[in-house]
Amino acid sequence: MDIISSYGMILVIMAAVFGFFMAWGIGANDVANAMGTSVGSKALTIKQAILIAMIFEFAGAYLAGGEVTSTIRKGIIDSGYFANSPELLVFGMISALLAAGVWLLIASYLGWPVSTTHSIIGAIVGFSAIGVSMDSVQWTKVGAVVGSWVITPAISGFIAYLIFMSAQKLIFDRENPLKMAQRYVPFYMGLAGFVLSLVTIKKGLKHVGLDLGAAEGYLWAIGIAVIVFVIGKMAISRLKFNPSDDKEMHYTNVEKVFAVLMVVTACAMAFAHGSNDVANAIGPLAAVVSIVSSGGEISSKAALAWWVLPVGAIGIVAGLAMLGKRVIATIGQGITHLTPSRGFAAELAAATTVVLASGTGLPISTTQTLVGAVLGVGMARGIAALNLGVVRNIVVSWVVTLPAGAFMSIIFFYILKAIFGVA
């Protein structure tokens, strides 16, 4: 208890700085999930994507990032082991933020799309297992996270494959693609409206006090889908096309329609991502603030101090602006060649997987979801359409993320213990 009362302000400042650094890493790495496909398919330029993502990520993180956040992310460790020495949990959370931030900086610089959620989970598991007790870690939950490396990309890849192949069969392989687009694209728009409103309701709005029940959430999503369908139908019916144009021109016009759709899906995904993943940075920070302000008492939930959310929101935007384009390039151009229709299929599949996962409680990484979806779209055109070297590097980076976070957080944990003279 002496350390918390003597050095409380220093510990909070350290946690705030490293929390900002972790949020910076989330911006640099994870925001490519929302914007990578839009840039890769040329629906947006890199500058436009960064500007749009900055607005929607900040809005999601700040408006819907959570009035109350779980202090220990995903219940990965048992806080009971820290009851008699809360300073160890404070050191651990600070170490975890710094370790995850460093790993995200390395991965982002190399252009690897890794999971920010898995980075912080690995870091928390590391200091807790080695620094405190192996029993303090909920290993079944860690196992579920490892299992999601295979399950998540497989589900989103399969859904993306189905969406892309349906568009191919219903629109692109037909005699008059633009006329078919006018008939079928409103259905894709309605589906996108349904899925994206569900993502936003489930991931984004519960923190603002709009915690809708399951039935109510679905009713809202269906209502929004119908409105989007009607608006889409009206907008696309106004598109004029020349029957004498060759098929190539028809394809170009259809892709323009999907390009507009992509931008909308990207904005919704950025908002949902900001609201959800900012907790990876501010959860441990909130834990430190809560323990210090209560004089060493550990609670499972902590009301956020007013300044914590802006630290996360500004950090995400800063990381995106400074280093975001490297991972955006990997997802948008490195894995497979994307067009707006392919990018839309990937984005919609990723959003659908997020909805399915949040409904079933499957631990999920938005990064792995989107990479799986892009792979699914590539596979629809045959294995030769994939850049297998890039895919291999991505898979290796996923496997390395948990141990890398764990290893660094153990080192930082013991350094902090030494600095503050804790045996």
PDB file of N, CA, C and O in Angstrom, residues 322-396:
ATOM      1  N   MET A 322       0.321   9.092 -38.421  1.00  0.00           N
ATOM      2  CA  MET A 322       1.780   9.043 -38.528  1.00  0.00           C
ATOM      3  C   MET A 322       2.310   7.764 -39.185  1.00  0.00           C
ATOM      4  O   MET A 322       3.299   7.794 -39.902  1.00  0.00           O
ATOM      5  N   LEU A 323       1.647   6.621 -38.924  1.00  0.00           N
ATOM      6  CA  LEU A 323       2.226   5.365 -39.421  1.00  0.00           C
ATOM      7  C   LEU A 323       1.193   4.427 -40.031  1.00  0.00           C
ATOM      8  O   LEU A 323       1.500   3.305 -40.403  1.00  0.00           O
ATOM      9  N   GLY A 324      -0.066   4.886 -40.168  1.00  0.00           N
ATOM     10  CA  GLY A 324      -1.142   3.998 -40.600  1.00  0.00           C
ATOM     11  C   GLY A 324      -1.008   3.458 -42.007  1.00  0.00           C
ATOM     12  O   GLY A 324      -1.500   2.371 -42.311  1.00  0.00           O
ATOM     13  N   LYS A 325      -0.303   4.197 -42.876  1.00  0.00           N
ATOM     14  CA  LYS A 325      -0.347   3.811 -44.295  1.00  0.00           C
ATOM     15  C   LYS A 325       0.393   2.512 -44.610  1.00  0.00           C
ATOM     16  O   LYS A 325       0.107   1.859 -45.606  1.00  0.00           O
ATOM     17  N   ARG A 326       1.319   2.094 -43.748  1.00  0.00           N
ATOM     18  CA  ARG A 326       2.082   0.869 -44.040  1.00  0.00           C
ATOM     19  C   ARG A 326       1.187  -0.372 -43.978  1.00  0.00           C
ATOM     20  O   ARG A 326       1.224  -1.230 -44.854  1.00  0.00           O
ATOM     21  N   VAL A 327       0.389  -0.490 -42.913  1.00  0.00           N
ATOM     22  CA  VAL A 327      -0.484  -1.661 -42.779  1.00  0.00           C
ATOM     23  C   VAL A 327      -1.653  -1.570 -43.765  1.00  0.00           C
ATOM     24  O   VAL A 327      -2.116  -2.580 -44.292  1.00  0.00           O
ATOM     25  N   ILE A 328      -2.113  -0.336 -44.020  1.00  0.00           N
ATOM     26  CA  ILE A 328      -3.164  -0.136 -45.029  1.00  0.00           C
ATOM     27  C   ILE A 328      -2.695  -0.694 -46.380  1.00  0.00           C
ATOM     28  O   ILE A 328      -3.443  -1.361 -47.092  1.00  0.00           O
ATOM     29  N   ALA A 329      -1.423  -0.449 -46.706  1.00  0.00           N
ATOM     30  CA  ALA A 329      -0.880  -0.937 -47.986  1.00  0.00           C
ATOM     31  C   ALA A 329      -0.848  -2.472 -48.017  1.00  0.00           C
ATOM     32  O   ALA A 329      -1.156  -3.085 -49.049  1.00  0.00           O
ATOM     33  N   THR A 330      -0.496  -3.102 -46.892  1.00  0.00           N
ATOM     34  CA  THR A 330      -0.446  -4.576 -46.842  1.00  0.00           C
ATOM     35  C   THR A 330      -1.822  -5.172 -47.091  1.00  0.00           C
ATOM     36  O   THR A 330      -1.994  -6.066 -47.913  1.00  0.00           O
ATOM     37  N   ILE A 331      -2.833  -4.665 -46.359  1.00  0.00           N
ATOM     38  CA  ILE A 331      -4.184  -5.235 -46.489  1.00  0.00           C
ATOM     39  C   ILE A 331      -4.805  -4.869 -47.837  1.00  0.00           C
ATOM     40  O   ILE A 331      -5.468  -5.675 -48.475  1.00  0.00           O
ATOM     41  N   GLY A 332      -4.575  -3.631 -48.277  1.00  0.00           N
ATOM     42  CA  GLY A 332      -5.229  -3.159 -49.499  1.00  0.00           C
ATOM     43  C   GLY A 332      -4.604  -3.660 -50.787  1.00  0.00           C
ATOM     44  O   GLY A 332      -5.302  -3.864 -51.781  1.00  0.00           O
ATOM     45  N   GLN A 333      -3.269  -3.860 -50.772  1.00  0.00           N
ATOM     46  CA  GLN A 333      -2.590  -4.207 -52.023  1.00  0.00           C
ATOM     47  C   GLN A 333      -1.725  -5.454 -51.935  1.00  0.00           C
ATOM     48  O   GLN A 333      -1.463  -6.110 -52.938  1.00  0.00           O
ATOM     49  N   GLY A 334      -1.256  -5.796 -50.720  1.00  0.00           N
ATOM     50  CA  GLY A 334      -0.264  -6.861 -50.592  1.00  0.00           C
ATOM     51  C   GLY A 334      -0.815  -8.268 -50.747  1.00  0.00           C
ATOM     52  O   GLY A 334      -0.144  -9.145 -51.278  1.00  0.00           O
ATOM     53  N   ILE A 335      -2.054  -8.503 -50.259  1.00  0.00           N
ATOM     54  CA  ILE A 335      -2.562  -9.881 -50.208  1.00  0.00           C
ATOM     55  C   ILE A 335      -3.102 -10.333 -51.563  1.00  0.00           C
ATOM     56  O   ILE A 335      -2.779 -11.403 -52.050  1.00  0.00           O
ATOM     57  N   THR A 336      -3.943  -9.498 -52.171  1.00  0.00           N
ATOM     58  CA  THR A 336      -4.523  -9.823 -53.481  1.00  0.00           C
ATOM     59  C   THR A 336      -4.978  -8.523 -54.136  1.00  0.00           C
ATOM     60  O   THR A 336      -5.111  -7.497 -53.469  1.00  0.00           O
ATOM     61  N   HIS A 337      -5.202  -8.559 -55.435  1.00  0.00           N
ATOM     62  CA  HIS A 337      -5.669  -7.359 -56.136  1.00  0.00           C
ATOM     63  C   HIS A 337      -7.147  -7.131 -55.809  1.00  0.00           C
ATOM     64  O   HIS A 337      -7.974  -8.023 -55.976  1.00  0.00           O
ATOM     65  N   LEU A 338      -7.456  -5.934 -55.332  1.00  0.00           N
ATOM     66  CA  LEU A 338      -8.838  -5.631 -54.938  1.00  0.00           C
ATOM     67  C   LEU A 338      -9.487  -4.635 -55.890  1.00  0.00           C
ATOM     68  O   LEU A 338      -8.855  -3.682 -56.327  1.00  0.00           O
ATOM     69  N   THR A 339     -10.753  -4.885 -56.201  1.00  0.00           N
ATOM     70  CA  THR A 339     -11.596  -3.898 -56.883  1.00  0.00           C
ATOM     71  C   THR A 339     -12.661  -3.479 -55.864  1.00  0.00           C
ATOM     72  O   THR A 339     -12.802  -4.121 -54.819  1.00  0.00           O
ATOM     73  N   PRO A 340     -13.430  -2.406 -56.134  1.00  0.00           N
ATOM     74  CA  PRO A 340     -14.471  -2.021 -55.163  1.00  0.00           C
ATOM     75  C   PRO A 340     -15.442  -3.143 -54.805  1.00  0.00           C
ATOM     76  O   PRO A 340     -15.809  -3.304 -53.644  1.00  0.00           O
ATOM     77  N   SER A 341     -15.846  -3.964 -55.795  1.00  0.00           N
ATOM     78  CA  SER A 341     -16.798  -5.043 -55.476  1.00  0.00           C
ATOM     79  C   SER A 341     -16.149  -6.101 -54.573  1.00  0.00           C
ATOM     80  O   SER A 341     -16.777  -6.612 -53.647  1.00  0.00           O
ATOM     81  N   ARG A 342     -14.878  -6.411 -54.819  1.00  0.00           N
ATOM     82  CA  ARG A 342     -14.172  -7.374 -53.966  1.00  0.00           C
ATOM     83  C   ARG A 342     -13.953  -6.795 -52.567  1.00  0.00           C
ATOM     84  O   ARG A 342     -14.117  -7.476 -51.559  1.00  0.00           O
ATOM     85  N   GLY A 343     -13.568  -5.522 -52.537  1.00  0.00           N
ATOM     86  CA  GLY A 343     -13.349  -4.863 -51.246  1.00  0.00           C
ATOM     87  C   GLY A 343     -14.627  -4.791 -50.433  1.00  0.00           C
ATOM     88  O   GLY A 343     -14.619  -4.998 -49.217  1.00  0.00           O
ATOM     89  N   PHE A 344     -15.733  -4.518 -51.110  1.00  0.00           N
ATOM     90  CA  PHE A 344     -17.034  -4.457 -50.430  1.00  0.00           C
ATOM     91  C   PHE A 344     -17.386  -5.824 -49.843  1.00  0.00           C
ATOM     92  O   PHE A 344     -17.842  -5.932 -48.700  1.00  0.00           O
ATOM     93  N   ALA A 345     -17.159  -6.889 -50.629  1.00  0.00           N
ATOM     94  CA  ALA A 345     -17.440  -8.251 -50.142  1.00  0.00           C
ATOM     95  C   ALA A 345     -16.622  -8.550 -48.886  1.00  0.00           C
ATOM     96  O   ALA A 345     -17.138  -9.107 -47.909  1.00  0.00           O
ATOM     97  N   ALA A 346     -15.342  -8.154 -48.894  1.00  0.00           N
ATOM     98  CA  ALA A 346     -14.469  -8.403 -47.734  1.00  0.00           C
ATOM     99  C   ALA A 346     -14.939  -7.611 -46.516  1.00  0.00           C
ATOM    100  O   ALA A 346     -15.020  -8.142 -45.400  1.00  0.00           O
ATOM    101  N   GLU A 347     -15.238  -6.334 -46.727  1.00  0.00           N
ATOM    102  CA  GLU A 347     -15.648  -5.456 -45.616  1.00  0.00           C
ATOM    103  C   GLU A 347     -16.957  -5.940 -44.998  1.00  0.00           C
ATOM    104  O   GLU A 347     -17.109  -5.988 -43.773  1.00  0.00           O
ATOM    105  N   LEU A 348     -17.913  -6.298 -45.849  1.00  0.00           N
ATOM    106  CA  LEU A 348     -19.220  -6.756 -45.361  1.00  0.00           C
ATOM    107  C   LEU A 348     -19.083  -8.104 -44.635  1.00  0.00           C
ATOM    108  O   LEU A 348     -19.725  -8.336 -43.604  1.00  0.00           O
ATOM    109  N   ALA A 349     -18.227  -8.974 -45.156  1.00  0.00           N
ATOM    110  CA  ALA A 349     -17.995 -10.271 -44.501  1.00  0.00           C
ATOM    111  C   ALA A 349     -17.362 -10.072 -43.127  1.00  0.00           C
ATOM    112  O   ALA A 349     -17.730 -10.747 -42.155  1.00  0.00           O
ATOM    113  N   ALA A 350     -16.404  -9.135 -43.044  1.00  0.00           N
ATOM    114  CA  ALA A 350     -15.758  -8.856 -41.751  1.00  0.00           C
ATOM    115  C   ALA A 350     -16.782  -8.338 -40.744  1.00  0.00           C
ATOM    116  O   ALA A 350     -16.812  -8.783 -39.588  1.00  0.00           O
ATOM    117  N   ALA A 351     -17.641  -7.417 -41.189  1.00  0.00           N
ATOM    118  CA  ALA A 351     -18.674  -6.864 -40.302  1.00  0.00           C
ATOM    119  C   ALA A 351     -19.648  -7.958 -39.851  1.00  0.00           C
ATOM    120  O   ALA A 351     -20.038  -8.016 -38.680  1.00  0.00           O
ATOM    121  N   THR A 352     -20.019  -8.839 -40.771  1.00  0.00           N
ATOM    122  CA  THR A 352     -20.937  -9.944 -40.437  1.00  0.00           C
ATOM    123  C   THR A 352     -20.313 -10.864 -39.394  1.00  0.00           C
ATOM    124  O   THR A 352     -20.979 -11.293 -38.442  1.00  0.00           O
ATOM    125  N   THR A 353     -19.025 -11.150 -39.562  1.00  0.00           N
ATOM    126  CA  THR A 353     -18.324 -12.019 -38.605  1.00  0.00           C
ATOM    127  C   THR A 353     -18.265 -11.377 -37.222  1.00  0.00           C
ATOM    128  O   THR A 353     -18.409 -12.056 -36.203  1.00  0.00           O
ATOM    129  N   VAL A 354     -18.043 -10.055 -37.181  1.00  0.00           N
ATOM    130  CA  VAL A 354     -18.018  -9.329 -35.896  1.00  0.00           C
ATOM    131  C   VAL A 354     -19.370  -9.480 -35.193  1.00  0.00           C
ATOM    132  O   VAL A 354     -19.437  -9.723 -33.984  1.00  0.00           O
ATOM    133  N   VAL A 355     -20.467  -9.358 -35.961  1.00  0.00           N
ATOM    134  CA  VAL A 355     -21.814  -9.510 -35.386  1.00  0.00           C
ATOM    135  C   VAL A 355     -22.010 -10.934 -34.850  1.00  0.00           C
ATOM    136  O   VAL A 355     -22.487 -11.133 -33.722  1.00  0.00           O
ATOM    137  N   LEU A 356     -21.625 -11.926 -35.658  1.00  0.00           N
ATOM    138  CA  LEU A 356     -21.772 -13.326 -35.233  1.00  0.00           C
ATOM    139  C   LEU A 356     -20.957 -13.600 -33.963  1.00  0.00           C
ATOM    140  O   LEU A 356     -21.428 -14.264 -33.034  1.00  0.00           O
ATOM    141  N   ALA A 357     -19.737 -13.059 -33.928  1.00  0.00           N
ATOM    142  CA  ALA A 357     -18.852 -13.313 -32.785  1.00  0.00           C
ATOM    143  C   ALA A 357     -19.387 -12.653 -31.518  1.00  0.00           C
ATOM    144  O   ALA A 357     -19.371 -13.253 -30.445  1.00  0.00           O
ATOM    145  N   SER A 358     -19.859 -11.412 -31.642  1.00  0.00           N
ATOM    146  CA  SER A 358     -20.340 -10.725 -30.446  1.00  0.00           C
ATOM    147  C   SER A 358     -21.622 -11.382 -29.941  1.00  0.00           C
ATOM    148  O   SER A 358     -21.918 -11.360 -28.750  1.00  0.00           O
ATOM    149  N   GLY A 359     -22.374 -12.018 -30.846  1.00  0.00           N
ATOM    150  CA  GLY A 359     -23.584 -12.727 -30.434  1.00  0.00           C
ATOM    151  C   GLY A 359     -23.288 -14.043 -29.727  1.00  0.00           C
ATOM    152  O   GLY A 359     -24.028 -14.480 -28.861  1.00  0.00           O
ATOM    153  N   THR A 360     -22.149 -14.666 -30.088  1.00  0.00           N
ATOM    154  CA  THR A 360     -21.824 -15.982 -29.518  1.00  0.00           C
ATOM    155  C   THR A 360     -20.731 -15.908 -28.465  1.00  0.00           C
ATOM    156  O   THR A 360     -20.396 -16.923 -27.845  1.00  0.00           O
ATOM    157  N   GLY A 361     -20.153 -14.721 -28.263  1.00  0.00           N
ATOM    158  CA  GLY A 361     -19.098 -14.565 -27.261  1.00  0.00           C
ATOM    159  C   GLY A 361     -17.748 -15.096 -27.712  1.00  0.00           C
ATOM    160  O   GLY A 361     -16.830 -15.279 -26.913  1.00  0.00           O
ATOM    161  N   LEU A 362     -17.577 -15.324 -29.015  1.00  0.00           N
ATOM    162  CA  LEU A 362     -16.293 -15.797 -29.551  1.00  0.00           C
ATOM    163  C   LEU A 362     -15.261 -14.672 -29.440  1.00  0.00           C
ATOM    164  O   LEU A 362     -15.536 -13.553 -29.857  1.00  0.00           O
ATOM    165  N   PRO A 363     -14.086 -14.936 -28.836  1.00  0.00           N
ATOM    166  CA  PRO A 363     -13.074 -13.871 -28.787  1.00  0.00           C
ATOM    167  C   PRO A 363     -12.599 -13.581 -30.200  1.00  0.00           C
ATOM    168  O   PRO A 363     -12.285 -14.494 -30.952  1.00  0.00           O
ATOM    169  N   ILE A 364     -12.560 -12.312 -30.556  1.00  0.00           N
ATOM    170  CA  ILE A 364     -12.359 -11.994 -31.975  1.00  0.00           C
ATOM    171  C   ILE A 364     -11.315 -10.899 -32.149  1.00  0.00           C
ATOM    172  O   ILE A 364     -11.162 -10.030 -31.307  1.00  0.00           O
ATOM    173  N   SER A 365     -10.589 -11.003 -33.220  1.00  0.00           N
ATOM    174  CA  SER A 365      -9.665  -9.942 -33.621  1.00  0.00           C
ATOM    175  C   SER A 365     -10.181  -9.364 -34.935  1.00  0.00           C
ATOM    176  O   SER A 365     -10.346 -10.096 -35.908  1.00  0.00           O
ATOM    177  N   THR A 366     -10.432  -8.055 -34.937  1.00  0.00           N
ATOM    178  CA  THR A 366     -10.924  -7.437 -36.179  1.00  0.00           C
ATOM    179  C   THR A 366      -9.898  -7.588 -37.299  1.00  0.00           C
ATOM    180  O   THR A 366     -10.256  -7.752 -38.466  1.00  0.00           O
ATOM    181  N   THR A 367      -8.614  -7.550 -36.927  1.00  0.00           N
ATOM    182  CA  THR A 367      -7.554  -7.705 -37.936  1.00  0.00           C
ATOM    183  C   THR A 367      -7.668  -9.056 -38.623  1.00  0.00           C
ATOM    184  O   THR A 367      -7.695  -9.148 -39.853  1.00  0.00           O
ATOM    185  N   GLN A 368      -7.729 -10.106 -37.827  1.00  0.00           N
ATOM    186  CA  GLN A 368      -7.764 -11.453 -38.405  1.00  0.00           C
ATOM    187  C   GLN A 368      -9.059 -11.683 -39.180  1.00  0.00           C
ATOM    188  O   GLN A 368      -9.074 -12.390 -40.183  1.00  0.00           O
ATOM    189  N   THR A 369     -10.128 -11.043 -38.728  1.00  0.00           N
ATOM    190  CA  THR A 369     -11.404 -11.147 -39.437  1.00  0.00           C
ATOM    191  C   THR A 369     -11.276 -10.563 -40.837  1.00  0.00           C
ATOM    192  O   THR A 369     -11.678 -11.184 -41.823  1.00  0.00           O
ATOM    193  N   LEU A 370     -10.696  -9.365 -40.925  1.00  0.00           N
ATOM    194  CA  LEU A 370     -10.613  -8.708 -42.229  1.00  0.00           C
ATOM    195  C   LEU A 370      -9.606  -9.394 -43.150  1.00  0.00           C
ATOM    196  O   LEU A 370      -9.862  -9.557 -44.347  1.00  0.00           O
ATOM    197  N   VAL A 371      -8.461  -9.794 -42.595  1.00  0.00           N
ATOM    198  CA  VAL A 371      -7.466 -10.494 -43.417  1.00  0.00           C
ATOM    199  C   VAL A 371      -8.079 -11.783 -43.975  1.00  0.00           C
ATOM    200  O   VAL A 371      -7.914 -12.113 -45.157  1.00  0.00           O
ATOM    201  N   GLY A 372      -8.835 -12.507 -43.141  1.00  0.00           N
ATOM    202  CA  GLY A 372      -9.513 -13.721 -43.600  1.00  0.00           C
ATOM    203  C   GLY A 372     -10.491 -13.429 -44.721  1.00  0.00           C
ATOM    204  O   GLY A 372     -10.579 -14.176 -45.709  1.00  0.00           O
ATOM    205  N   ALA A 373     -11.215 -12.308 -44.588  1.00  0.00           N
ATOM    206  CA  ALA A 373     -12.190 -11.927 -45.617  1.00  0.00           C
ATOM    207  C   ALA A 373     -11.498 -11.592 -46.945  1.00  0.00           C
ATOM    208  O   ALA A 373     -11.958 -11.992 -48.014  1.00  0.00           O
ATOM    209  N   VAL A 374     -10.378 -10.866 -46.860  1.00  0.00           N
ATOM    210  CA  VAL A 374      -9.622 -10.531 -48.084  1.00  0.00           C
ATOM    211  C   VAL A 374      -9.079 -11.811 -48.724  1.00  0.00           C
ATOM    212  O   VAL A 374      -9.094 -11.966 -49.956  1.00  0.00           O
ATOM    213  N   LEU A 375      -8.619 -12.744 -47.898  1.00  0.00           N
ATOM    214  CA  LEU A 375      -8.157 -14.041 -48.423  1.00  0.00           C
ATOM    215  C   LEU A 375      -9.299 -14.786 -49.122  1.00  0.00           C
ATOM    216  O   LEU A 375      -9.100 -15.386 -50.172  1.00  0.00           O
ATOM    217  N   GLY A 376     -10.501 -14.725 -48.523  1.00  0.00           N
ATOM    218  CA  GLY A 376     -11.670 -15.392 -49.114  1.00  0.00           C
ATOM    219  C   GLY A 376     -11.997 -14.850 -50.492  1.00  0.00           C
ATOM    220  O   GLY A 376     -12.283 -15.612 -51.432  1.00  0.00           O
ATOM    221  N   VAL A 377     -11.907 -13.526 -50.634  1.00  0.00           N
ATOM    222  CA  VAL A 377     -12.163 -12.887 -51.931  1.00  0.00           C
ATOM    223  C   VAL A 377     -11.088 -13.303 -52.938  1.00  0.00           C
ATOM    224  O   VAL A 377     -11.380 -13.579 -54.110  1.00  0.00           O
ATOM    225  N   GLY A 378      -9.833 -13.348 -52.457  1.00  0.00           N
ATOM    226  CA  GLY A 378      -8.744 -13.775 -53.339  1.00  0.00           C
ATOM    227  C   GLY A 378      -8.914 -15.220 -53.789  1.00  0.00           C
ATOM    228  O   GLY A 378      -8.727 -15.558 -54.959  1.00  0.00           O
ATOM    229  N   MET A 379      -9.323 -16.090 -52.848  1.00  0.00           N
ATOM    230  CA  MET A 379      -9.509 -17.513 -53.150  1.00  0.00           C
ATOM    231  C   MET A 379     -10.610 -17.737 -54.184  1.00  0.00           C
ATOM    232  O   MET A 379     -10.572 -18.705 -54.944  1.00  0.00           O
ATOM    233  N   ALA A 380     -11.581 -16.825 -54.219  1.00  0.00           N
ATOM    234  CA  ALA A 380     -12.663 -16.950 -55.196  1.00  0.00           C
ATOM    235  C   ALA A 380     -12.111 -16.875 -56.622  1.00  0.00           C
ATOM    236  O   ALA A 380     -12.731 -17.359 -57.568  1.00  0.00           O
ATOM    237  N   ARG A 381     -10.928 -16.276 -56.752  1.00  0.00           N
ATOM    238  CA  ARG A 381     -10.309 -16.160 -58.090  1.00  0.00           C
ATOM    239  C   ARG A 381      -9.185 -17.175 -58.264  1.00  0.00           C
ATOM    240  O   ARG A 381      -8.424 -17.109 -59.222  1.00  0.00           O
ATOM    241  N   GLY A 382      -9.048 -18.078 -57.296  1.00  0.00           N
ATOM    242  CA  GLY A 382      -8.005 -19.102 -57.406  1.00  0.00           C
ATOM    243  C   GLY A 382      -6.799 -18.749 -56.563  1.00  0.00           C
ATOM    244  O   GLY A 382      -6.517 -17.585 -56.305  1.00  0.00           O
ATOM    245  N   ILE A 383      -6.056 -19.770 -56.132  1.00  0.00           N
ATOM    246  CA  ILE A 383      -4.910 -19.588 -55.233  1.00  0.00           C
ATOM    247  C   ILE A 383      -3.841 -18.691 -55.852  1.00  0.00           C
ATOM    248  O   ILE A 383      -3.114 -17.987 -55.163  1.00  0.00           O
ATOM    249  N   ALA A 384      -3.766 -18.685 -57.181  1.00  0.00           N
ATOM    250  CA  ALA A 384      -2.744 -17.866 -57.858  1.00  0.00           C
ATOM    251  C   ALA A 384      -2.989 -16.376 -57.656  1.00  0.00           C
ATOM    252  O   ALA A 384      -2.069 -15.562 -57.821  1.00  0.00           O
ATOM    253  N   ALA A 385      -4.218 -15.998 -57.290  1.00  0.00           N
ATOM    254  CA  ALA A 385      -4.533 -14.577 -57.092  1.00  0.00           C
ATOM    255  C   ALA A 385      -3.993 -14.058 -55.762  1.00  0.00           C
ATOM    256  O   ALA A 385      -4.003 -12.850 -55.511  1.00  0.00           O
ATOM    257  N   LEU A 386      -3.511 -14.969 -54.900  1.00  0.00           N
ATOM    258  CA  LEU A 386      -2.997 -14.561 -53.583  1.00  0.00           C
ATOM    259  C   LEU A 386      -1.479 -14.420 -53.622  1.00  0.00           C
ATOM    260  O   LEU A 386      -0.791 -15.199 -54.270  1.00  0.00           O
ATOM    261  N   ASN A 387      -0.975 -13.421 -52.879  1.00  0.00           N
ATOM    262  CA  ASN A 387       0.471 -13.286 -52.698  1.00  0.00           C
ATOM    263  C   ASN A 387       0.839 -14.108 -51.461  1.00  0.00           C
ATOM    264  O   ASN A 387       0.728 -13.642 -50.328  1.00  0.00           O
ATOM    265  N   LEU A 388       1.268 -15.346 -51.677  1.00  0.00           N
ATOM    266  CA  LEU A 388       1.457 -16.287 -50.564  1.00  0.00           C
ATOM    267  C   LEU A 388       2.596 -15.870 -49.635  1.00  0.00           C
ATOM    268  O   LEU A 388       2.576 -16.188 -48.440  1.00  0.00           O
ATOM    269  N   GLY A 389       3.560 -15.131 -50.161  1.00  0.00           N
ATOM    270  CA  GLY A 389       4.660 -14.639 -49.308  1.00  0.00           C
ATOM    271  C   GLY A 389       4.139 -13.673 -48.256  1.00  0.00           C
ATOM    272  O   GLY A 389       4.494 -13.760 -47.069  1.00  0.00           O
ATOM    273  N   VAL A 390       3.268 -12.760 -48.675  1.00  0.00           N
ATOM    274  CA  VAL A 390       2.672 -11.800 -47.744  1.00  0.00           C
ATOM    275  C   VAL A 390       1.777 -12.531 -46.739  1.00  0.00           C
ATOM    276  O   VAL A 390       1.808 -12.259 -45.533  1.00  0.00           O
ATOM    277  N   VAL A 391       0.990 -13.493 -47.229  1.00  0.00           N
ATOM    278  CA  VAL A 391       0.093 -14.267 -46.348  1.00  0.00           C
ATOM    279  C   VAL A 391       0.915 -14.994 -45.280  1.00  0.00           C
ATOM    280  O   VAL A 391       0.558 -14.996 -44.091  1.00  0.00           O
ATOM    281  N   ARG A 392       2.050 -15.594 -45.701  1.00  0.00           N
ATOM    282  CA  ARG A 392       2.905 -16.317 -44.746  1.00  0.00           C
ATOM    283  C   ARG A 392       3.419 -15.372 -43.647  1.00  0.00           C
ATOM    284  O   ARG A 392       3.372 -15.689 -42.455  1.00  0.00           O
ATOM    285  N   ASN A 393       3.900 -14.182 -44.050  1.00  0.00           N
ATOM    286  CA  ASN A 393       4.404 -13.210 -43.071  1.00  0.00           C
ATOM    287  C   ASN A 393       3.320 -12.794 -42.081  1.00  0.00           C
ATOM    288  O   ASN A 393       3.576 -12.624 -40.887  1.00  0.00           O
ATOM    289  N   ILE A 394       2.095 -12.620 -42.594  1.00  0.00           N
ATOM    290  CA  ILE A 394       0.979 -12.212 -41.723  1.00  0.00           C
ATOM    291  C   ILE A 394       0.694 -13.300 -40.692  1.00  0.00           C
ATOM    292  O   ILE A 394       0.551 -13.017 -39.497  1.00  0.00           O
ATOM    293  N   VAL A 395       0.631 -14.558 -41.147  1.00  0.00           N
ATOM    294  CA  VAL A 395       0.323 -15.665 -40.226  1.00  0.00           C
ATOM    295  C   VAL A 395       1.414 -15.790 -39.160  1.00  0.00           C
ATOM    296  O   VAL A 395       1.130 -15.973 -37.967  1.00  0.00           O
ATOM    297  N   VAL A 396       2.681 -15.655 -39.573  1.00  0.00           N
ATOM    298  CA  VAL A 396       3.798 -15.718 -38.609  1.00  0.00           C
ATOM    299  C   VAL A 396       3.653 -14.600 -37.577  1.00  0.00           C
ATOM    300  O   VAL A 396       3.817 -14.816 -36.368  1.00  0.00           O
TER     301      VAL A 396
END
